[in-house]
Structures are given as structure tokens and as C-alpha cells.
mmCIF file of C-alpha atoms in Angstrom:
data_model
loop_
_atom_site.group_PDB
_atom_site.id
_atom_site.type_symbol
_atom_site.label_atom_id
_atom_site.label_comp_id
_atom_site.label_asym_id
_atom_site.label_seq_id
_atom_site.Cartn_x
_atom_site.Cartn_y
_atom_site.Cartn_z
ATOM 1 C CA UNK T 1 -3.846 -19.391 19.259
ATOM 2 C CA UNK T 2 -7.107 -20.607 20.996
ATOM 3 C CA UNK T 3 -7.348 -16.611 22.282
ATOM 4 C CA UNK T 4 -6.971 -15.929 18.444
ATOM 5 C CA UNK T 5 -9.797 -18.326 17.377
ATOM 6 C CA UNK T 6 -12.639 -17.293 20.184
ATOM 7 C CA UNK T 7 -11.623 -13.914 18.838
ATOM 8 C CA UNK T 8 -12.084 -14.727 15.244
ATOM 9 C CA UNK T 9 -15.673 -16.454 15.998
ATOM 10 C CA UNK T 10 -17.038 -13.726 18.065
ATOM 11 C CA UNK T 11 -16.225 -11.736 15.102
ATOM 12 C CA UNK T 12 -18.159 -13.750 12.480
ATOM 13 C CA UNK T 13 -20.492 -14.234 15.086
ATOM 14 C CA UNK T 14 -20.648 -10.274 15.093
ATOM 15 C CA UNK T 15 -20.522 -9.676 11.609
ATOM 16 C CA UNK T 16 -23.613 -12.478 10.610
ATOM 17 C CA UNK T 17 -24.556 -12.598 7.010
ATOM 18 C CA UNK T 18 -22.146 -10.329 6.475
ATOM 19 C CA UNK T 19 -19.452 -12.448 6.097
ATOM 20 C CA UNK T 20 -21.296 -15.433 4.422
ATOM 21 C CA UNK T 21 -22.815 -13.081 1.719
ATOM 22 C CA UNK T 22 -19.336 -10.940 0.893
ATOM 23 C CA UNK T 23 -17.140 -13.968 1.023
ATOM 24 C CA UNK T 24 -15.064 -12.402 3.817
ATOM 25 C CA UNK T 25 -12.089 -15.088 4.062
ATOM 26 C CA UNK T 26 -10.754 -15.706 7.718
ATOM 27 C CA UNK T 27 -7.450 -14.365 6.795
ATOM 28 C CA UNK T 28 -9.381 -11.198 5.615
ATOM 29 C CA UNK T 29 -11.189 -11.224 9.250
ATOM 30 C CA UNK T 30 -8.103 -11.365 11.511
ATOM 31 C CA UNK T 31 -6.613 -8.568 9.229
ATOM 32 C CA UNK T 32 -9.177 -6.264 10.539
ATOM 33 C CA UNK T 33 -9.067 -7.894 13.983
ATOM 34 C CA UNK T 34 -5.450 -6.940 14.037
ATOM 35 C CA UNK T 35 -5.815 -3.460 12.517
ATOM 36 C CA UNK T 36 -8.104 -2.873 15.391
ATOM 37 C CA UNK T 37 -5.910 -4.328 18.514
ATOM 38 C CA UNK T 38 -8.684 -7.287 18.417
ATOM 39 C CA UNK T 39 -11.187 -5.154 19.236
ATOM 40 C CA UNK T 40 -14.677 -6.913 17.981
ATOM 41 C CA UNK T 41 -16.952 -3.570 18.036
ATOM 42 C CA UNK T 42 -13.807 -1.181 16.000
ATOM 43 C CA UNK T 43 -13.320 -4.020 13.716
ATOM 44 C CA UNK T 44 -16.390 -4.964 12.602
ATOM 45 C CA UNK T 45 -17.396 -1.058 12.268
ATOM 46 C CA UNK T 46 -13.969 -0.977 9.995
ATOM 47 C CA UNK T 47 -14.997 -3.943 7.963
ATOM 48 C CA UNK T 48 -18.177 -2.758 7.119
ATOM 49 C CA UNK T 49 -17.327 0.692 6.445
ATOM 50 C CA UNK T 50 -14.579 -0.527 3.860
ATOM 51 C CA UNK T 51 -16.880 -3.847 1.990
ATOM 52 C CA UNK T 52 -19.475 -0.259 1.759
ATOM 53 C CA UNK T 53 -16.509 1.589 0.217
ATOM 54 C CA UNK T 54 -15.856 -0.928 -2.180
ATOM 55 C CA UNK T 55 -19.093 -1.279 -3.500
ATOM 56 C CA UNK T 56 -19.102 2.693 -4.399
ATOM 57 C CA UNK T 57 -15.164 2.634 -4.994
ATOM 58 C CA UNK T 58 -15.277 0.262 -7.024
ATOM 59 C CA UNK T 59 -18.530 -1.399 -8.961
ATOM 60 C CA UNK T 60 -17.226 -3.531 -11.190
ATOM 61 C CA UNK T 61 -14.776 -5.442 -9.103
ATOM 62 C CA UNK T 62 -11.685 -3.876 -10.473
ATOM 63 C CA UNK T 63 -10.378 0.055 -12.281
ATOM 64 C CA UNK T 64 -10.658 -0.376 -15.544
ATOM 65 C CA UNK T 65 -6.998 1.123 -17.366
ATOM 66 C CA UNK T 66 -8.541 3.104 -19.206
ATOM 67 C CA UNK T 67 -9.842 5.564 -16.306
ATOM 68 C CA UNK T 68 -6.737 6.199 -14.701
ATOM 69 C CA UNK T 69 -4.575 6.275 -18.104
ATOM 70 C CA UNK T 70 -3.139 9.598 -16.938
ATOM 71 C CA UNK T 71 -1.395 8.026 -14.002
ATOM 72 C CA UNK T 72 -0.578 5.186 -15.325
ATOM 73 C CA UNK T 73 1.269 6.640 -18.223
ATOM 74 C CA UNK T 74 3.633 8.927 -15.635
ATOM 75 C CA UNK T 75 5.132 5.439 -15.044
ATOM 76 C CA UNK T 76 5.163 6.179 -10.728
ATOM 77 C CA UNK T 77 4.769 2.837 -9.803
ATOM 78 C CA UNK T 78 6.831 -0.073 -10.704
ATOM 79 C CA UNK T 79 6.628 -3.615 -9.824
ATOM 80 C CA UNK T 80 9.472 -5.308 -8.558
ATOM 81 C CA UNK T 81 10.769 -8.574 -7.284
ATOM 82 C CA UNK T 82 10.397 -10.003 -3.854
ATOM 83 C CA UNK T 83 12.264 -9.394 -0.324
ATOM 84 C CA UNK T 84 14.405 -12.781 1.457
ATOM 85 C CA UNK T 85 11.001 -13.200 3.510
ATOM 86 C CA UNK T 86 9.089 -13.670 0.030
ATOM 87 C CA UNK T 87 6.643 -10.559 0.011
ATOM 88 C CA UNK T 88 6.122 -8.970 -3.064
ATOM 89 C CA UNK T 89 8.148 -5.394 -3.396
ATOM 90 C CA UNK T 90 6.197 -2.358 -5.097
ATOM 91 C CA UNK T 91 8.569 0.463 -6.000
ATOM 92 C CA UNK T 92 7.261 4.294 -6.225
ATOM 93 C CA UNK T 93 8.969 7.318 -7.983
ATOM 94 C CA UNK T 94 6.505 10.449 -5.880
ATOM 95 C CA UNK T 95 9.254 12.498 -8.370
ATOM 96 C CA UNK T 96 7.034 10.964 -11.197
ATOM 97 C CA UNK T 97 3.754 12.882 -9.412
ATOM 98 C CA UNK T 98 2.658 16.221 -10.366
ATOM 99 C CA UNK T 99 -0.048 18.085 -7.653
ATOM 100 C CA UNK T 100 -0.676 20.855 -10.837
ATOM 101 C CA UNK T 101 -1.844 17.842 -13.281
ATOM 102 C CA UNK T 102 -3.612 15.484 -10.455
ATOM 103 C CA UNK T 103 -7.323 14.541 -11.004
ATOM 104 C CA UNK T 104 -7.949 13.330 -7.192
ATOM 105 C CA UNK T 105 -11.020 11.230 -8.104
ATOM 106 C CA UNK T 106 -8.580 9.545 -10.981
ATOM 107 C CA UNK T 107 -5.780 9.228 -8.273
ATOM 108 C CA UNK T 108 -7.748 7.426 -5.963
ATOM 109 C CA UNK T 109 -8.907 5.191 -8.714
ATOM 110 C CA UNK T 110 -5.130 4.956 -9.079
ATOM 111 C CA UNK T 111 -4.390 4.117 -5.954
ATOM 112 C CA UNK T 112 -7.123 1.069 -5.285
ATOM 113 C CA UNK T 113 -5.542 -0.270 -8.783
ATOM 114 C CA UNK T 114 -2.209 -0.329 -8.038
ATOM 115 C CA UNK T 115 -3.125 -1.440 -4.100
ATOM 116 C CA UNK T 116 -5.115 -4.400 -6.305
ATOM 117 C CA UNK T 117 -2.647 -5.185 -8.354
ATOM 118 C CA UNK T 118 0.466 -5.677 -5.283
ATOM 119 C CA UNK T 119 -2.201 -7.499 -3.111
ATOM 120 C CA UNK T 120 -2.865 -9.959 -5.887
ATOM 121 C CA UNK T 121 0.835 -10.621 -5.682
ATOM 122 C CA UNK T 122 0.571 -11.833 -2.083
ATOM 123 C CA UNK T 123 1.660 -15.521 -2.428
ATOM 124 C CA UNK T 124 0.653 -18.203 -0.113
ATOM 125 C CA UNK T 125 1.868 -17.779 3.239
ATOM 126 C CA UNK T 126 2.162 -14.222 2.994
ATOM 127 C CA UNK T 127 -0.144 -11.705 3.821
ATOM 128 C CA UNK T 128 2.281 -8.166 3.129
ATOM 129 C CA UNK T 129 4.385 -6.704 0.447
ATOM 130 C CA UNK T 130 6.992 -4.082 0.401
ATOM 131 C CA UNK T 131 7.170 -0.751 -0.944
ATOM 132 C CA UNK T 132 10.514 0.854 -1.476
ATOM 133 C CA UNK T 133 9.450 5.020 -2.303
ATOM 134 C CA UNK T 134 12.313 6.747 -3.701
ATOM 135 C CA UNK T 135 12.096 10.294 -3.722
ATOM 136 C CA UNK T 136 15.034 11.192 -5.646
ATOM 137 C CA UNK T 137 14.546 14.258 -7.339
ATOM 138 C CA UNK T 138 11.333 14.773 -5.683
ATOM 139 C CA UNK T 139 10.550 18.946 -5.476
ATOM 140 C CA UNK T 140 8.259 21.453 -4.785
ATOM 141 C CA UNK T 141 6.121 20.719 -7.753
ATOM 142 C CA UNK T 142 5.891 16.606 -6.140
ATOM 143 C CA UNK T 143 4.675 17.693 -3.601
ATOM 144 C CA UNK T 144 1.247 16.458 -2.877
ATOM 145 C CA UNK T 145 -0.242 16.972 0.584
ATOM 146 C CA UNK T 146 -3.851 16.252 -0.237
ATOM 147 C CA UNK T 147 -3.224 12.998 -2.604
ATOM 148 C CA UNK T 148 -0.671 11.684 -0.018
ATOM 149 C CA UNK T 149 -2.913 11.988 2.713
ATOM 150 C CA UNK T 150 -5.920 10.257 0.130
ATOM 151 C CA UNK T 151 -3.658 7.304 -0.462
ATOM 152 C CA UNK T 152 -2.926 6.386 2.930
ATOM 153 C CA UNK T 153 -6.098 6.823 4.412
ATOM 154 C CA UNK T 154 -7.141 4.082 1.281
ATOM 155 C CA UNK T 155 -4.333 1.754 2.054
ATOM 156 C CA UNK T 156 -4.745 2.044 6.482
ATOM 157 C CA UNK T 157 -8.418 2.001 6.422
ATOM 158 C CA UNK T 158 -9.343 -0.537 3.340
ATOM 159 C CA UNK T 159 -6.337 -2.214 2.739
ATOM 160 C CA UNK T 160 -5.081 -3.322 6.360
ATOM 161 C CA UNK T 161 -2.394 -5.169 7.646
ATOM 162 C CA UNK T 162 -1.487 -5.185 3.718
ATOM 163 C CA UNK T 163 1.471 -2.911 4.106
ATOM 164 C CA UNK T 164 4.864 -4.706 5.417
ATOM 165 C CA UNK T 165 7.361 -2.108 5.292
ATOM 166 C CA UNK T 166 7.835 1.412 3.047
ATOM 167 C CA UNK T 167 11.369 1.879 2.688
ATOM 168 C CA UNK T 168 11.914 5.977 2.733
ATOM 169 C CA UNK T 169 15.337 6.441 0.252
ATOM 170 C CA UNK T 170 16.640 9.245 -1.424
ATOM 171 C CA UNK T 171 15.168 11.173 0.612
ATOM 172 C CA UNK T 172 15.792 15.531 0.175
ATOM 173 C CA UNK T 173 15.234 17.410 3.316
ATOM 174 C CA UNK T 174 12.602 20.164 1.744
ATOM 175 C CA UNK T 175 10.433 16.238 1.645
ATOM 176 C CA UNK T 176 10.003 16.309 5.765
ATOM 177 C CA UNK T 177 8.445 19.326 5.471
ATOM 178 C CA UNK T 178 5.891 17.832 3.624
ATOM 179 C CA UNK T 179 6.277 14.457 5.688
ATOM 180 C CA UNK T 180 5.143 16.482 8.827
ATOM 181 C CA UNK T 181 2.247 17.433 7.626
ATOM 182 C CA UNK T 182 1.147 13.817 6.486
ATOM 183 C CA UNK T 183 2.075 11.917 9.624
ATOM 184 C CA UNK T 184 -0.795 13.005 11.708
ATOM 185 C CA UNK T 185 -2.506 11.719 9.288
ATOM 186 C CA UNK T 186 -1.130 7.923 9.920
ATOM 187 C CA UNK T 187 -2.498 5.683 12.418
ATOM 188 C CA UNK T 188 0.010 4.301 14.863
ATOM 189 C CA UNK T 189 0.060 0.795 13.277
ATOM 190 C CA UNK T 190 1.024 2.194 10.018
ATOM 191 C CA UNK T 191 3.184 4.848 11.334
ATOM 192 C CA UNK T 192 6.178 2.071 12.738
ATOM 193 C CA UNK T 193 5.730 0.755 8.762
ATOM 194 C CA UNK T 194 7.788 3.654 7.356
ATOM 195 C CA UNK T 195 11.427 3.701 7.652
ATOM 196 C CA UNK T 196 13.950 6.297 6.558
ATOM 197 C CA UNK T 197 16.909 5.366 4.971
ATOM 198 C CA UNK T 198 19.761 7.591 4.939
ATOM 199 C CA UNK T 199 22.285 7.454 1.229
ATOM 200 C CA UNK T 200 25.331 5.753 3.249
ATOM 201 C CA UNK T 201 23.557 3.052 4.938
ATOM 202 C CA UNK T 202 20.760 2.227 1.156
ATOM 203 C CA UNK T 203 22.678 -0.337 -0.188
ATOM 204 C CA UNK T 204 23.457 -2.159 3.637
ATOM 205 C CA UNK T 205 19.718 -1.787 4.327
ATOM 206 C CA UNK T 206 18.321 -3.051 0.628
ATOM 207 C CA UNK T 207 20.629 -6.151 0.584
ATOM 208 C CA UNK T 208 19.520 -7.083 4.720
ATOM 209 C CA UNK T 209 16.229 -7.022 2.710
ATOM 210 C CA UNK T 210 16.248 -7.877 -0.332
ATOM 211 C CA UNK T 211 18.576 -10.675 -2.450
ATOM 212 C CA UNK T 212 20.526 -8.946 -5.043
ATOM 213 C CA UNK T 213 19.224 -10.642 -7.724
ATOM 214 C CA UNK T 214 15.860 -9.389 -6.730
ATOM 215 C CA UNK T 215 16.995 -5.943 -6.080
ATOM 216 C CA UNK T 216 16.205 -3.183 -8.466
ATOM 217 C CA UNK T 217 18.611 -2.217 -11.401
ATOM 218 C CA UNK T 218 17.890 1.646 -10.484
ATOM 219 C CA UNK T 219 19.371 0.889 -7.265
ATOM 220 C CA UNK T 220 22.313 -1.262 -7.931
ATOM 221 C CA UNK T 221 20.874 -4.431 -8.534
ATOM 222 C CA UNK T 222 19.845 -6.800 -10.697
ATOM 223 C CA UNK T 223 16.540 -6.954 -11.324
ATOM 224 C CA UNK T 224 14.386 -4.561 -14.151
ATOM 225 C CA UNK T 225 11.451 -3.246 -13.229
ATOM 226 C CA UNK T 226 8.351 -3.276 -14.758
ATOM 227 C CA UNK T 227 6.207 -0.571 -14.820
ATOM 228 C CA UNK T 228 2.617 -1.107 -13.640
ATOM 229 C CA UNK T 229 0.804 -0.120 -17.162
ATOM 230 C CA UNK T 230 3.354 -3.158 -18.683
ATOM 231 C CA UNK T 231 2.358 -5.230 -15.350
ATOM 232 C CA UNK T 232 -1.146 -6.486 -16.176
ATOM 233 C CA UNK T 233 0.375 -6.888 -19.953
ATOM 234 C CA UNK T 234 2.993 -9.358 -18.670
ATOM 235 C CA UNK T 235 0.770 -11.706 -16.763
ATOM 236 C CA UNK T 236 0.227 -14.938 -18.449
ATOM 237 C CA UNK T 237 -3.376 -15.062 -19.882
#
């Protein structure tokens, strides 16, 4: 822990005003520390590069609904409940996504809203959530090289150490075609994150996880989902 902390000062140290004049949280700090295998220099040049991208990404301080409507009304993304370790679980339907239809300047907008929205679901204690992707039914007209590759490079590079695990399920063969030409794509810290679930072992796997109560309905379970256009509608005002 005391390596940890001489580590964390250096870095504010490093960073200056900087971190006093964006509100930069410690937990937000060692994030980027760990991201970057505690390297001071690669972290601080990550940091900076991603409080920059926010300020172009997104002015305002959040993506207003109305700009990525599109997306939002495909219903892609739900929320759901939380795994036995507390973390918040986000659950994606890529069958949902159509590359013929996608607006990639709207999808990133997408992507930073829905990252926003599971991050803000972090409780205490916590600093990851879950995603469980099922790709049933997922085709040739899913697939999506360019947005996948978009949306990770957001989440790795601006969003890090956000990600707990991505649970893989449902997953049709023609997908690690596609999957192939992604993963260079994904930084080794991210990389260990995703893990394939084969059909006979998915409901073993999602209850070592996840409670049953707090597993989805669409998977056997019995929680309801909500999608994330109804998400922001259900929070208490």
C-alpha cells in the first residue's frame, strides 16, 4: 500500500493543476495508474489525452437522448441487476445492431451514454460492472467491424479499469470471424476481460456469477430487464 501511495503522489505531483482544476478523484488517478502498469509518464499522457477527449466528446457533461434516439430505440442495451460481488451488470443484444443503418458519430455518442449511464451505477466500494453480450441470432448483417473496434477503443482508453468482466454467450461460430479481426484491436488488460461461454456450461457459469434472483429473465432467471431508453425514465427524480 505505501508503494501504491508514493505512486499515487508522484502522479498528482505529475499531473499539477491538472488534477485540482478537473476534479480528478484519487480513485479516478489509480484507475489510470493501473491501466498503465503504474507507469507515471503512460498514465498521465492517458489521462490527459482522455479529460481532452471529453471536453470535445462531450461539451455539455452528458449525450443528450435526443442525439442518439436511433440507437436507443433498437433497444441493444439493457440494464440489469447486479453480480454476488455487487457490480452492476449491463446486458447487450450486438443482434439488435445493424452496420447498414449505423451513424458512427451517433454510435459513439451511444457508446459514452450508455458507458455513463453503467459507471454511474458503480456503488460504493466498487469500481467495475459486468457486461453479459449475447449474440444470439447475431448474423452477417450484425456484424460491425468498424463500430466494434470504436467502442472498445472508448471504453480501454477513456473508460479504464471500468470493465470487470464481458461474458461472451450465445455465441455462433461465423461471430469469431469477426472476433479475430477485433482482438488486435484490444489491449492486453482488456483482452483477459472477455470470456466465452459455451451453451452447456451458460447457466453453471451465470449462477457462479450472478444470484438468480438477479439473473436475467431472457436467460432463465428472474430478473426483467430494463432497457436503457426506460433506464434514465426509471430513476427516482
Amino acid at each position: 500500500m505505501m508503494q501504491n501511495r508514493s505512486v499515487l503522489e508522484v502522479f498528482k505531483t505529475f499531473l499539477g493543476h491538472v488534477v485540482i482544476k478537473q476534479e480528478v478523484d484519487n480513485l479516478t488517478l489509480r484507475r489510470f495508474l493501473r491501466a498503465r502498469d503504474h507507469s507515471v509518464e503512460k498514465a498521465s499522457a492517458m489521462l490527459l489525452k482522455a479529460l481532452r477527449w471529453r471536453k470535445e466528446a462531450v461539451p455539455g457533461g452528458s449525450v443528450p437522448e435526443e442525439k442518439i434516439r436511433r440507437d436507443l430505440d433498437d433497444d441493444k442495451v439493457c440494464m440489469g441487476g447486479v453480480d454476488r460481488t455487487g457490480r452492476p451488470i449491463l446486458v447487450a443484444f450486438p443482434a439488435k445492431h445493424f452496420s447498414a443503418k449505423r451513424d458512427m458519430v451517433q454510435f459513439k455518442s451511444y457508446v459514452v451514454y450508455l458507458l455513463d449511464s453503467i459507471c454511474a451505477r458503480i456503488p460504493r466500494g466498487q469500481e467495475k460492472y459486468v457486461c453479459i453480450v449475447d449474440l444470439k441470432g447475431w448474423g452477417y448483417s450484425n456484424c460491425d467491424i468498424r463500430a466494434y473496434i470504436a467502442a472498445i477503443e472508448i471504453m480501454q482508453s477513456y473508460y479504464p479499469e471500468r470493465l470487470g468482466k464481458a461474458l461472451m454467450i450465445h455465441v455462433p461460430y461465423m461471430f469469431m470471424k469477426a472476433w479475430k479481426m477485433v482482438y488486435p484491436f484490444i489491449d492486453n488488460v482488456t483482452r483477459d476481460k472477455f470470456v466465452f461461454v459455451d451453451d452447456k456450461s451458460l447457466q453453471e457459469v451465470l449462477h457462479q456469477e450472478i444470484e438468480e434472483s438477479q439473473i436475467p429473465d431472457t436467460l432463465g432467471g428472474k430478473l426483467t430487464l430494463v432497457s436503457l431508453k426506460n433506464y434514465a425514465r426509471s430513476l427516482p427524480a
